[in-house]
Tab-separated table of C-alpha atoms and ligand atoms in Angstrom:
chain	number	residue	atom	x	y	z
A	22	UNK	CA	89.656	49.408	117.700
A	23	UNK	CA	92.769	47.332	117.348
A	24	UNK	CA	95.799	48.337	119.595
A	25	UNK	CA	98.353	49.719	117.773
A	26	UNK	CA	101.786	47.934	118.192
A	27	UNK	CA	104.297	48.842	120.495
A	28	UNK	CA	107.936	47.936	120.061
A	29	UNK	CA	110.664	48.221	122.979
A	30	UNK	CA	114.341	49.035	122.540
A	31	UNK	CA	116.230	50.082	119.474
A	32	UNK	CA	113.043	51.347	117.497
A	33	UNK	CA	115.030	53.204	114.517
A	34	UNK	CA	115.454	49.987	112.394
A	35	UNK	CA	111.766	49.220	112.921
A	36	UNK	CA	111.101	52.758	111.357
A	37	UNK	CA	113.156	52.311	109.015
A	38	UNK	CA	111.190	49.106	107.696
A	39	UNK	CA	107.898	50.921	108.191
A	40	UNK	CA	109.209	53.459	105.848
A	41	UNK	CA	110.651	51.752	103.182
A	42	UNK	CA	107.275	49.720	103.222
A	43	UNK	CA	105.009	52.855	103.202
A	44	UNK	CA	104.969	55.760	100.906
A	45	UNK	CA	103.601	58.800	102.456
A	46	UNK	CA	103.276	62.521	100.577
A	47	UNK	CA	104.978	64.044	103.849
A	48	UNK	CA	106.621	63.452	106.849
A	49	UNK	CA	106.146	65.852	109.611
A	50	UNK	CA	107.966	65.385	113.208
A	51	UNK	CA	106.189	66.737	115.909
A	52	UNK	CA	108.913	67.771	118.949
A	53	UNK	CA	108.912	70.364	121.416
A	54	UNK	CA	111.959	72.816	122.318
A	55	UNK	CA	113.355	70.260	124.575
A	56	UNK	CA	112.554	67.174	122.497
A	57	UNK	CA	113.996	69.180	119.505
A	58	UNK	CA	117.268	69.122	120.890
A	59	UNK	CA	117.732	66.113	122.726
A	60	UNK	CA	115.465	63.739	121.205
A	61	UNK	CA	114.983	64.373	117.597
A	62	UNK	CA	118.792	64.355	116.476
A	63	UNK	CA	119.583	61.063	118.268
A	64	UNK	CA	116.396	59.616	116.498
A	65	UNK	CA	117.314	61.180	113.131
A	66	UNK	CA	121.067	59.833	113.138
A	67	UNK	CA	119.799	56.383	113.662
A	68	UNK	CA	117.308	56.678	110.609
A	69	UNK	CA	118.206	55.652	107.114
A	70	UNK	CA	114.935	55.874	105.090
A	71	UNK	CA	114.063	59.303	105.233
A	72	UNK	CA	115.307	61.943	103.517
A	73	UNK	CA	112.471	64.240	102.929
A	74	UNK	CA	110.834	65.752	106.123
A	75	UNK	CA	109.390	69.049	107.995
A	76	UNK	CA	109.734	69.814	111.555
A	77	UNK	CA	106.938	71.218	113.380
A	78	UNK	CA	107.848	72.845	116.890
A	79	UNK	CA	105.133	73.856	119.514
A	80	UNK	CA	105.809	75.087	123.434
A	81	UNK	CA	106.123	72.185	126.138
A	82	UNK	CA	104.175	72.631	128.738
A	83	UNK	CA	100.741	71.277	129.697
A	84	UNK	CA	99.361	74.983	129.580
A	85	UNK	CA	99.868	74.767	126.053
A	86	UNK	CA	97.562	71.554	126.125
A	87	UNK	CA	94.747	73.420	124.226
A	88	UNK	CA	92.684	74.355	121.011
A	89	UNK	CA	94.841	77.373	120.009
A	90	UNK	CA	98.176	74.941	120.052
A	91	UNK	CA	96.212	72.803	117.946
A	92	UNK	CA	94.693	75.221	115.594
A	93	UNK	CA	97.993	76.890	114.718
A	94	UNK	CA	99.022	73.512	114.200
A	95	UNK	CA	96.561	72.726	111.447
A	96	UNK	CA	97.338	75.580	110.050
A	97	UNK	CA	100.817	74.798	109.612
A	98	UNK	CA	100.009	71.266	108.292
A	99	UNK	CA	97.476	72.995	105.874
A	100	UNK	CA	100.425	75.656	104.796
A	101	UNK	CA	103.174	73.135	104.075
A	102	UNK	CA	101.052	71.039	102.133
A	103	UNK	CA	99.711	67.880	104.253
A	104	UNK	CA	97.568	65.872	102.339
A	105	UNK	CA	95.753	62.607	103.552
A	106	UNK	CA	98.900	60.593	102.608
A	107	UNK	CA	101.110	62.427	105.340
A	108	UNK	CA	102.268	60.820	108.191
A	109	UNK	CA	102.760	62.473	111.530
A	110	UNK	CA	105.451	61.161	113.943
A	111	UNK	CA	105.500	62.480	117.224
A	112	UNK	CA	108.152	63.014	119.502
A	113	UNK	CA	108.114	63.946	122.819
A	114	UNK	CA	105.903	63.324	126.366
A	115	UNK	CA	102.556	63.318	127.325
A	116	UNK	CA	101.327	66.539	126.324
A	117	UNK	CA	102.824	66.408	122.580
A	118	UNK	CA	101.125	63.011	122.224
A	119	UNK	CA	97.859	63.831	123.110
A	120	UNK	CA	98.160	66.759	120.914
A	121	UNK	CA	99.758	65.742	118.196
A	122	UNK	CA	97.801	62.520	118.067
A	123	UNK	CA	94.311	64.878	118.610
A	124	UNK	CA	95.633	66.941	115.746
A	125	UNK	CA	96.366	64.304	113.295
A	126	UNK	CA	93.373	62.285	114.002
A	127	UNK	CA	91.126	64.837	113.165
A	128	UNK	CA	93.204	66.422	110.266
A	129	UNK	CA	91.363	66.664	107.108
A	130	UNK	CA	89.452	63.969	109.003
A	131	UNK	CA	92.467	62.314	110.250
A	132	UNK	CA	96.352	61.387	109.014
A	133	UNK	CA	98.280	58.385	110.458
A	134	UNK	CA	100.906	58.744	112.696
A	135	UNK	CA	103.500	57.454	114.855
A	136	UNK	CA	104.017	58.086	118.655
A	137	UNK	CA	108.091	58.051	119.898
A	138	UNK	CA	107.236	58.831	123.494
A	139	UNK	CA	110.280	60.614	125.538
A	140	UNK	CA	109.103	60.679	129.077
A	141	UNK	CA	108.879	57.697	130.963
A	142	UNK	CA	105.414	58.738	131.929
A	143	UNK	CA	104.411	58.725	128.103
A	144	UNK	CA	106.215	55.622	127.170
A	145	UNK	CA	104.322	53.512	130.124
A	146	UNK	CA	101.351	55.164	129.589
A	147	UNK	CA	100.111	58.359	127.480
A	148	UNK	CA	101.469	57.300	124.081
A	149	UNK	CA	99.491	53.741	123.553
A	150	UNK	CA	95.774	53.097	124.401
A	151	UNK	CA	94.408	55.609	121.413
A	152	UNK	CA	93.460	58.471	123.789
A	153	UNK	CA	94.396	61.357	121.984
A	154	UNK	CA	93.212	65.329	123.646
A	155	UNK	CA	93.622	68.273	124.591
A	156	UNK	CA	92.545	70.417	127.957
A	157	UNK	CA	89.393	72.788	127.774
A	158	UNK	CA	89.786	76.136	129.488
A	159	UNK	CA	91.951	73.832	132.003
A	160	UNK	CA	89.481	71.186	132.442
A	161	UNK	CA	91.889	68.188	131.979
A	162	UNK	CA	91.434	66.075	128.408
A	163	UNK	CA	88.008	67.416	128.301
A	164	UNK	CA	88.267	67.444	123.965
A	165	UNK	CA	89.780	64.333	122.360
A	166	UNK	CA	89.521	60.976	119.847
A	167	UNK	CA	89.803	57.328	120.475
A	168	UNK	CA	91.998	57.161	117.365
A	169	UNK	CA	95.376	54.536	117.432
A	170	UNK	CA	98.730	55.287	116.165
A	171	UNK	CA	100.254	53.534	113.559
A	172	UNK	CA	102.971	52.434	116.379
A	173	UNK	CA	104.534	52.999	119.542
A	174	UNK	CA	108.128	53.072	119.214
A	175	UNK	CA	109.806	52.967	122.733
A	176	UNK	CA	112.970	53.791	123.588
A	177	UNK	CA	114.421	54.005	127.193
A	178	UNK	CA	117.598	55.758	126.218
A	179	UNK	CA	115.142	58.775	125.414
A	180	UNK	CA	114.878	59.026	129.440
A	181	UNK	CA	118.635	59.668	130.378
A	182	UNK	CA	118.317	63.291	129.182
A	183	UNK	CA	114.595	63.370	131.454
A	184	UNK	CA	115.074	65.631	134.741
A	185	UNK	CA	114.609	63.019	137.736
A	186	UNK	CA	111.303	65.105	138.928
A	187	UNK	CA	109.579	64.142	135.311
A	188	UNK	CA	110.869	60.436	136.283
A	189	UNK	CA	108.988	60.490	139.276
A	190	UNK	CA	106.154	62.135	137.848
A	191	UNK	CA	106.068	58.871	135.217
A	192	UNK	CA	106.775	56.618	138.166
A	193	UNK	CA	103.232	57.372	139.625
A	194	UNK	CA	101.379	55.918	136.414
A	195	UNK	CA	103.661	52.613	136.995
A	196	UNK	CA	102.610	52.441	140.241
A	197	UNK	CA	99.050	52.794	139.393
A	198	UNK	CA	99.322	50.124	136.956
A	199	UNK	CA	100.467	48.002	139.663
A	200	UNK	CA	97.680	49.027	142.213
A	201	UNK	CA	95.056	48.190	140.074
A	202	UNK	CA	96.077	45.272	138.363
A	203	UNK	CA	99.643	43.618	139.344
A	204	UNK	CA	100.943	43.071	143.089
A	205	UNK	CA	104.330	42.152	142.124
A	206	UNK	CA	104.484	44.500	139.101
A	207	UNK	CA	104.012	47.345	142.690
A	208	UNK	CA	106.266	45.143	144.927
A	209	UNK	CA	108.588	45.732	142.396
A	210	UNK	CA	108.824	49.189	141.771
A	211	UNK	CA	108.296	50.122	145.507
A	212	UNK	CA	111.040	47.698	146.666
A	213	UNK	CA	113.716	49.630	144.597
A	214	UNK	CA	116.350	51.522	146.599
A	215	UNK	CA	116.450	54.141	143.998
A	216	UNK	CA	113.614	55.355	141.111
A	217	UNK	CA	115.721	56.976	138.350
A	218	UNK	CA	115.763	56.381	134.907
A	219	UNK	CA	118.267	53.397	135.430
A	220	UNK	CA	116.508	50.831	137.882
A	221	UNK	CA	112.810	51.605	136.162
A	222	UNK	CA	113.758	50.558	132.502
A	223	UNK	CA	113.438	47.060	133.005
A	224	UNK	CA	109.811	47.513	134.517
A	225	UNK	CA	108.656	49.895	131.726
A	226	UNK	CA	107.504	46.938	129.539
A	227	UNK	CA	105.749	45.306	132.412
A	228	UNK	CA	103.602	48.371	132.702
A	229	UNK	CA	102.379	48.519	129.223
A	230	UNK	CA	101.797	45.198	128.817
A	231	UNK	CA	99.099	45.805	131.896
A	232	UNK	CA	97.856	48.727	130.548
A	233	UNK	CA	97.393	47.004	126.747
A	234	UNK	CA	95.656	44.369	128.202
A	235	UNK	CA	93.094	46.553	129.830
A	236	UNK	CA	92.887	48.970	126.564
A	237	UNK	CA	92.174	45.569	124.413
A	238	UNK	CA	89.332	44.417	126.776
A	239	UNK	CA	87.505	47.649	126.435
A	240	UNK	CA	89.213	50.106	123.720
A	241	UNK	CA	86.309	52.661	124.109
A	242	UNK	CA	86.102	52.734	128.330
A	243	UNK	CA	82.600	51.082	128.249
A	244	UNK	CA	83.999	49.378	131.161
A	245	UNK	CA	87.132	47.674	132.794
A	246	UNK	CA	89.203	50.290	131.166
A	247	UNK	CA	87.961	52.883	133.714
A	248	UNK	CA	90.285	51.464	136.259
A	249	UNK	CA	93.308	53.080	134.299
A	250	UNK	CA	91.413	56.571	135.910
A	251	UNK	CA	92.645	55.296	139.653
A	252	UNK	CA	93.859	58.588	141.253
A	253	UNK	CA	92.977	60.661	138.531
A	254	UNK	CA	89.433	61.725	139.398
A	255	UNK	CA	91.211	63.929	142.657
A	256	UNK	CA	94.000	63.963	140.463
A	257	UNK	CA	92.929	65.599	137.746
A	258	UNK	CA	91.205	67.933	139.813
A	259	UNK	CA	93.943	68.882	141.713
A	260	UNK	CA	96.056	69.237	138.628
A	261	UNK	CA	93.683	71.693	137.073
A	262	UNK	CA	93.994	73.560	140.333
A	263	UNK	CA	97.378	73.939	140.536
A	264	UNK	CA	98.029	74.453	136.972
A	265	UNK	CA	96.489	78.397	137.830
A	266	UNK	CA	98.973	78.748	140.547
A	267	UNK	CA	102.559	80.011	140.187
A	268	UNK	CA	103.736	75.878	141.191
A	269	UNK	CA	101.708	73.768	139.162
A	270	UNK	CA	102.185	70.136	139.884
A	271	UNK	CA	103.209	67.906	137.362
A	272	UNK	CA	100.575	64.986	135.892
A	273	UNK	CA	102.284	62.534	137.636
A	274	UNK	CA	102.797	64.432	141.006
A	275	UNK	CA	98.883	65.352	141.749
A	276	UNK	CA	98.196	61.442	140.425
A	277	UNK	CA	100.282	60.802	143.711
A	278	UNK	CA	97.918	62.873	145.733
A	279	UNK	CA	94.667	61.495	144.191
A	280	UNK	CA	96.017	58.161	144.434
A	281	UNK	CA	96.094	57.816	147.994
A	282	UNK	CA	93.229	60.171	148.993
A	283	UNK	CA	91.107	57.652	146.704
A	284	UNK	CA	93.157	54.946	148.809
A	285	UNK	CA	91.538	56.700	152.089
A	286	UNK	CA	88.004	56.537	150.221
A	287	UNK	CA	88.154	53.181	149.144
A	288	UNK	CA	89.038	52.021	152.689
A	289	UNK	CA	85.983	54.105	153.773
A	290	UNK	CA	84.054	52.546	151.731
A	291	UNK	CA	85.080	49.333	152.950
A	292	UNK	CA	86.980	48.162	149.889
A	293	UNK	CA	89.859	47.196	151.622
A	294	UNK	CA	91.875	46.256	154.713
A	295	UNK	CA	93.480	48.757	156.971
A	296	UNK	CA	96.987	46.882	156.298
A	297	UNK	CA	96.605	47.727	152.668
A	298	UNK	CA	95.715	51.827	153.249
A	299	UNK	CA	98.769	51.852	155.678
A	300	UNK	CA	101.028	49.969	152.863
A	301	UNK	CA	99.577	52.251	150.154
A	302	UNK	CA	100.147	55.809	152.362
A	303	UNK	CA	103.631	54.353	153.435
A	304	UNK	CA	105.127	53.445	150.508
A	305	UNK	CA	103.852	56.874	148.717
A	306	UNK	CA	105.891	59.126	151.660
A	307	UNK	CA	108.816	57.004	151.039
A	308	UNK	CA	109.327	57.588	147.812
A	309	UNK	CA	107.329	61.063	147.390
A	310	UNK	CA	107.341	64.552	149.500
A	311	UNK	CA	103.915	64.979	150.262
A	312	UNK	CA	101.742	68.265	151.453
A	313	UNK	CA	98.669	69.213	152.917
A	314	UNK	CA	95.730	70.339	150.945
A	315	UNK	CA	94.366	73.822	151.751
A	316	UNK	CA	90.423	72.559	152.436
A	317	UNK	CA	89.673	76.476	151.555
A	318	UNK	CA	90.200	75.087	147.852
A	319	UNK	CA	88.141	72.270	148.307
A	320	UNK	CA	85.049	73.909	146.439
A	321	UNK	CA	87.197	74.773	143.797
A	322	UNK	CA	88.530	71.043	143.535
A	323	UNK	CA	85.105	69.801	144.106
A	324	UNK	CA	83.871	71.996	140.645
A	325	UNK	CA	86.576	70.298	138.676
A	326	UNK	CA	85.457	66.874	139.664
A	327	UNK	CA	82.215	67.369	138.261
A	328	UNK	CA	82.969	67.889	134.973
A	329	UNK	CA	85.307	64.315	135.371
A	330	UNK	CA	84.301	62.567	131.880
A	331	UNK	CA	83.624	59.195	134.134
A	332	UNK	CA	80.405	60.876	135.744
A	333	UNK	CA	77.200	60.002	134.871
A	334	UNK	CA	73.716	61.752	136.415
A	335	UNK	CA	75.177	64.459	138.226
A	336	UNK	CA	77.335	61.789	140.452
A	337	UNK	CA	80.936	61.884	140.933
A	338	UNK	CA	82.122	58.060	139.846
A	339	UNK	CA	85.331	56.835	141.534
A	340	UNK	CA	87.780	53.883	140.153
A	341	UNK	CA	88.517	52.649	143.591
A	342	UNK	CA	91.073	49.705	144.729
A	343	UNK	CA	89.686	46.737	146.382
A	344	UNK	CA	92.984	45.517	147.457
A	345	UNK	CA	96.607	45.818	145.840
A	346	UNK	CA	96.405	45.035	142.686
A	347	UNK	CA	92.680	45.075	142.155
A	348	UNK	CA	90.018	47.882	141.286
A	349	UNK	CA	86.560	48.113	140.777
A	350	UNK	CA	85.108	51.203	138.683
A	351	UNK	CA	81.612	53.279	139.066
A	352	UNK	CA	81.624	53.569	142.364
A	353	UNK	CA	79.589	56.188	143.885
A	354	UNK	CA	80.581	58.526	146.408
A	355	UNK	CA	78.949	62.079	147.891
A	356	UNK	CA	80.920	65.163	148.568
A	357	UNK	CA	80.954	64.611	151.712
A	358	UNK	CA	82.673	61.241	151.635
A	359	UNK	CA	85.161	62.778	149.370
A	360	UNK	CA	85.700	65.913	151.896
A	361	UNK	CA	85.815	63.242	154.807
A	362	UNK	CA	88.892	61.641	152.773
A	363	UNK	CA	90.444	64.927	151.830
A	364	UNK	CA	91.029	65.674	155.975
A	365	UNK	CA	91.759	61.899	156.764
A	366	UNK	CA	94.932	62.776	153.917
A	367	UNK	CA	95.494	65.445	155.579
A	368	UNK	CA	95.176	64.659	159.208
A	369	UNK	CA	97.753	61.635	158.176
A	370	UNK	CA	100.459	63.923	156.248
A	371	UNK	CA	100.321	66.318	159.562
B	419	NAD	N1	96.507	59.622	126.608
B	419	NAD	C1	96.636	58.985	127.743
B	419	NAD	O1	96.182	57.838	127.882
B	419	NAD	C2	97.358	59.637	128.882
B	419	NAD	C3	97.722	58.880	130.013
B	419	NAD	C4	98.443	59.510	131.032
B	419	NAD	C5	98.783	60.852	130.925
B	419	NAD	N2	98.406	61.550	129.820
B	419	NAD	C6	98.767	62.972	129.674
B	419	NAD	O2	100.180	63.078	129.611
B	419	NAD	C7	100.533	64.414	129.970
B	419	NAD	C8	101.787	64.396	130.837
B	419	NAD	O3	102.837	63.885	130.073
B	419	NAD	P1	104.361	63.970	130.539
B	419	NAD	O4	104.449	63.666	131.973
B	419	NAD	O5	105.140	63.174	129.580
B	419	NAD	O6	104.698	65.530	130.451
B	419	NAD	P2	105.182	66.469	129.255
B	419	NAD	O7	104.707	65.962	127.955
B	419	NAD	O8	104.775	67.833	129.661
B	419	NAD	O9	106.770	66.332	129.291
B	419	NAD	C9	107.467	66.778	130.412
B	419	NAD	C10	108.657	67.669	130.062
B	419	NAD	O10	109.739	66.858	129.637
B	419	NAD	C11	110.294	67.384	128.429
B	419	NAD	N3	110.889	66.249	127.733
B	419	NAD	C12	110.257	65.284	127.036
B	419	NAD	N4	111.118	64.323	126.685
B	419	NAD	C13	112.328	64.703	127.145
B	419	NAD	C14	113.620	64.103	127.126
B	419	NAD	N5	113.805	62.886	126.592
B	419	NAD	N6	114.647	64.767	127.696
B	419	NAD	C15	114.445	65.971	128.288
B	419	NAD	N7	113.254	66.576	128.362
B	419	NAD	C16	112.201	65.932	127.807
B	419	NAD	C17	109.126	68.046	127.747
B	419	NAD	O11	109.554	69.004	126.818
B	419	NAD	C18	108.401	68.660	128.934
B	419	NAD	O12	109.012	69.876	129.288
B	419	NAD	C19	99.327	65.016	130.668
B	419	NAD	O13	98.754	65.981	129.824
B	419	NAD	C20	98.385	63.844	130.842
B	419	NAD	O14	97.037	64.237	130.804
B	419	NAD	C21	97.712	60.965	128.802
């Protein structure tokens, strides 16, 4: 699976080209309510080569993450006439990405499309790589295709409409990226007085270009590319979790959490130095406000795990850090060792 390409900056032009190149049968533009309003207009002004078009709206929200969103989708397409010569173009964050790029790769057995990501957390990460999903019963990405967009059209002037909590919530994929893979691409980013969607533009290329290099070494996650799930196995689990509350986290915010209680693990399992855990745990509470888990939801959190798509014969598989900027995947660990790291977290936010 080739990566699809991802351009950086002005992207309408490049559009543009891509339509006057390509016919298509249909154009539909995927946006939510928010991306309707302060993405879609600034995108369409810029455009000269389409004149033709339908807008398709769903919810935000990853709650809405799921097969009925989909389905009424399809139905929709299948309404105003898609055909396999439609294109799909897809503006917004995260969720709309995985969604709309679930729902048009599986379309009358799939349609191209586009991704325009809006969030900084999409544009570093969600929108390129070809993992396209949506959440089962709240189980996190749990239904999906490895299918690539035609493009990745980035755009960090999306990001100055972007409430600073979503910028922080992207922030935690960047720093991922530079945990597992780039000590100065973290140095970086944690050495910035300020994370708004000013001072992190100029690292947002940096980020993809670590995350397509991992995607083109192993497209299908046979291997290396597990490392991208640093954080997210306690992540994702504590995501689901709070997603049934009345204050669900945001993606980015429980990645925070997992990140450095798989930090506390990977120094338990002796993957790295004491200096590192302290820089990792510090650096987080600067630039994060951090709480306590309740351990009485630790069986809870513990059930989610299990069904993490990384597990294989009933054991819970970790992508673990073995020092800034490196990380090793498979790595085995018991409940226990995962409970043991849950209170060290705790014991240390306290
Ligand atoms: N496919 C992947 O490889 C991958 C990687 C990481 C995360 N993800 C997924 O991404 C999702 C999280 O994405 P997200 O953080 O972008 O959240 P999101 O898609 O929910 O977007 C956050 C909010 O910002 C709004 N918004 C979007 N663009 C805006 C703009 N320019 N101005 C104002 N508001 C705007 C949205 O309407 C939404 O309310 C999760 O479902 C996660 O599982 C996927």
């Amino acid at each position: 699976m080739k990566s699809a390409p991802i351009h950086f900056g002005s992207i309408a032009y490049i559009l543009d080209d891509y339509l006057e190149k390509n016919t298509f049968s249909s154009i539909f533009f995927l946006v939510d309510e928010n991306t309707h309003v302060h993405c879609l207009p600034i995108l369409l002004a810029d455009l000269d080569n389409i004149s033709a078009y339908e807008i398709l709206e769903i919810d935000s929200g990853e709650d809405n993450k799921n097969i009925d969103t989909v389905n009424n989708l399809w139905l929709a397409l299948s309404e105003l006439g898609a055909d396999r010569h439609s294109l799909v173009i897809n503006v917004g964050g995260g969720v709309l990405t995985d969604m709309g790029g679930f729902m048009a790769s599986t379309f009358k057995r799939g349609i191209k499309f586009i991704n325009i990501p809006t969030t900084l957390l999409s544009q570093v990460d969600a929108s390129a790589g070809g993992k396209n999903g949506i959440d089962l019963e709240g189980m996190k990405n749990m239904v999906g295709t490895f299918t690539q967009p035609e493009m990745v059209l980035v755009d960090p002037k999306f990001l100055l409409t972007l409430e600073q909590r979503q910028v922080k919530s992207g922030l935690a994929e960047m720093l991922k990226h530079g945990l597992i893979k780039n000590r100065d691409h973290w140095d970086n980013l944690v050495q910035l007085p300020s994370h708004n969607a000013e001072t992190l533009a100029p690292f947002i290329m940096d980020s993809i270009h670590i995350k397509e290099n991992v995607v083109n070494n192993d497209p299908y996650e046979k291997g290396e590319r597990k490392i991208l799930n640093f954080g997210h196995t306690i992540g994702h689990a504590i995501e689901s979790e709070s997603l049934e509350t009345d204050f669900p986290l945001l993606h980015g915010e429980a990645i925070v959490i997992g990140m450095i209680i798989e930090t506390f693990l990977s120094y338990d399992q002796e993957l790295i130095s004491k200096i590192d855990l302290e820089e990792v745990c510090e650096s987080f509470s600067s630039m994060y406000a951090l709480n306590t888990i309740d351990m009485k939801i630790f069986p809870n959190l513990m059930e989610w795990m299990k069904h993490d798509k990384k597990n294989q014969n009933n054991s819970i598989n970790f992508s673990l850090i073995n020092k800034i900027g490196h990380c090793r995947y498979d790595v085995v660990c018991t409940e226990e060792e995962i409970r043991q790291a849950f209170e060290k977290y705790n014991k240390w936010i306290a």
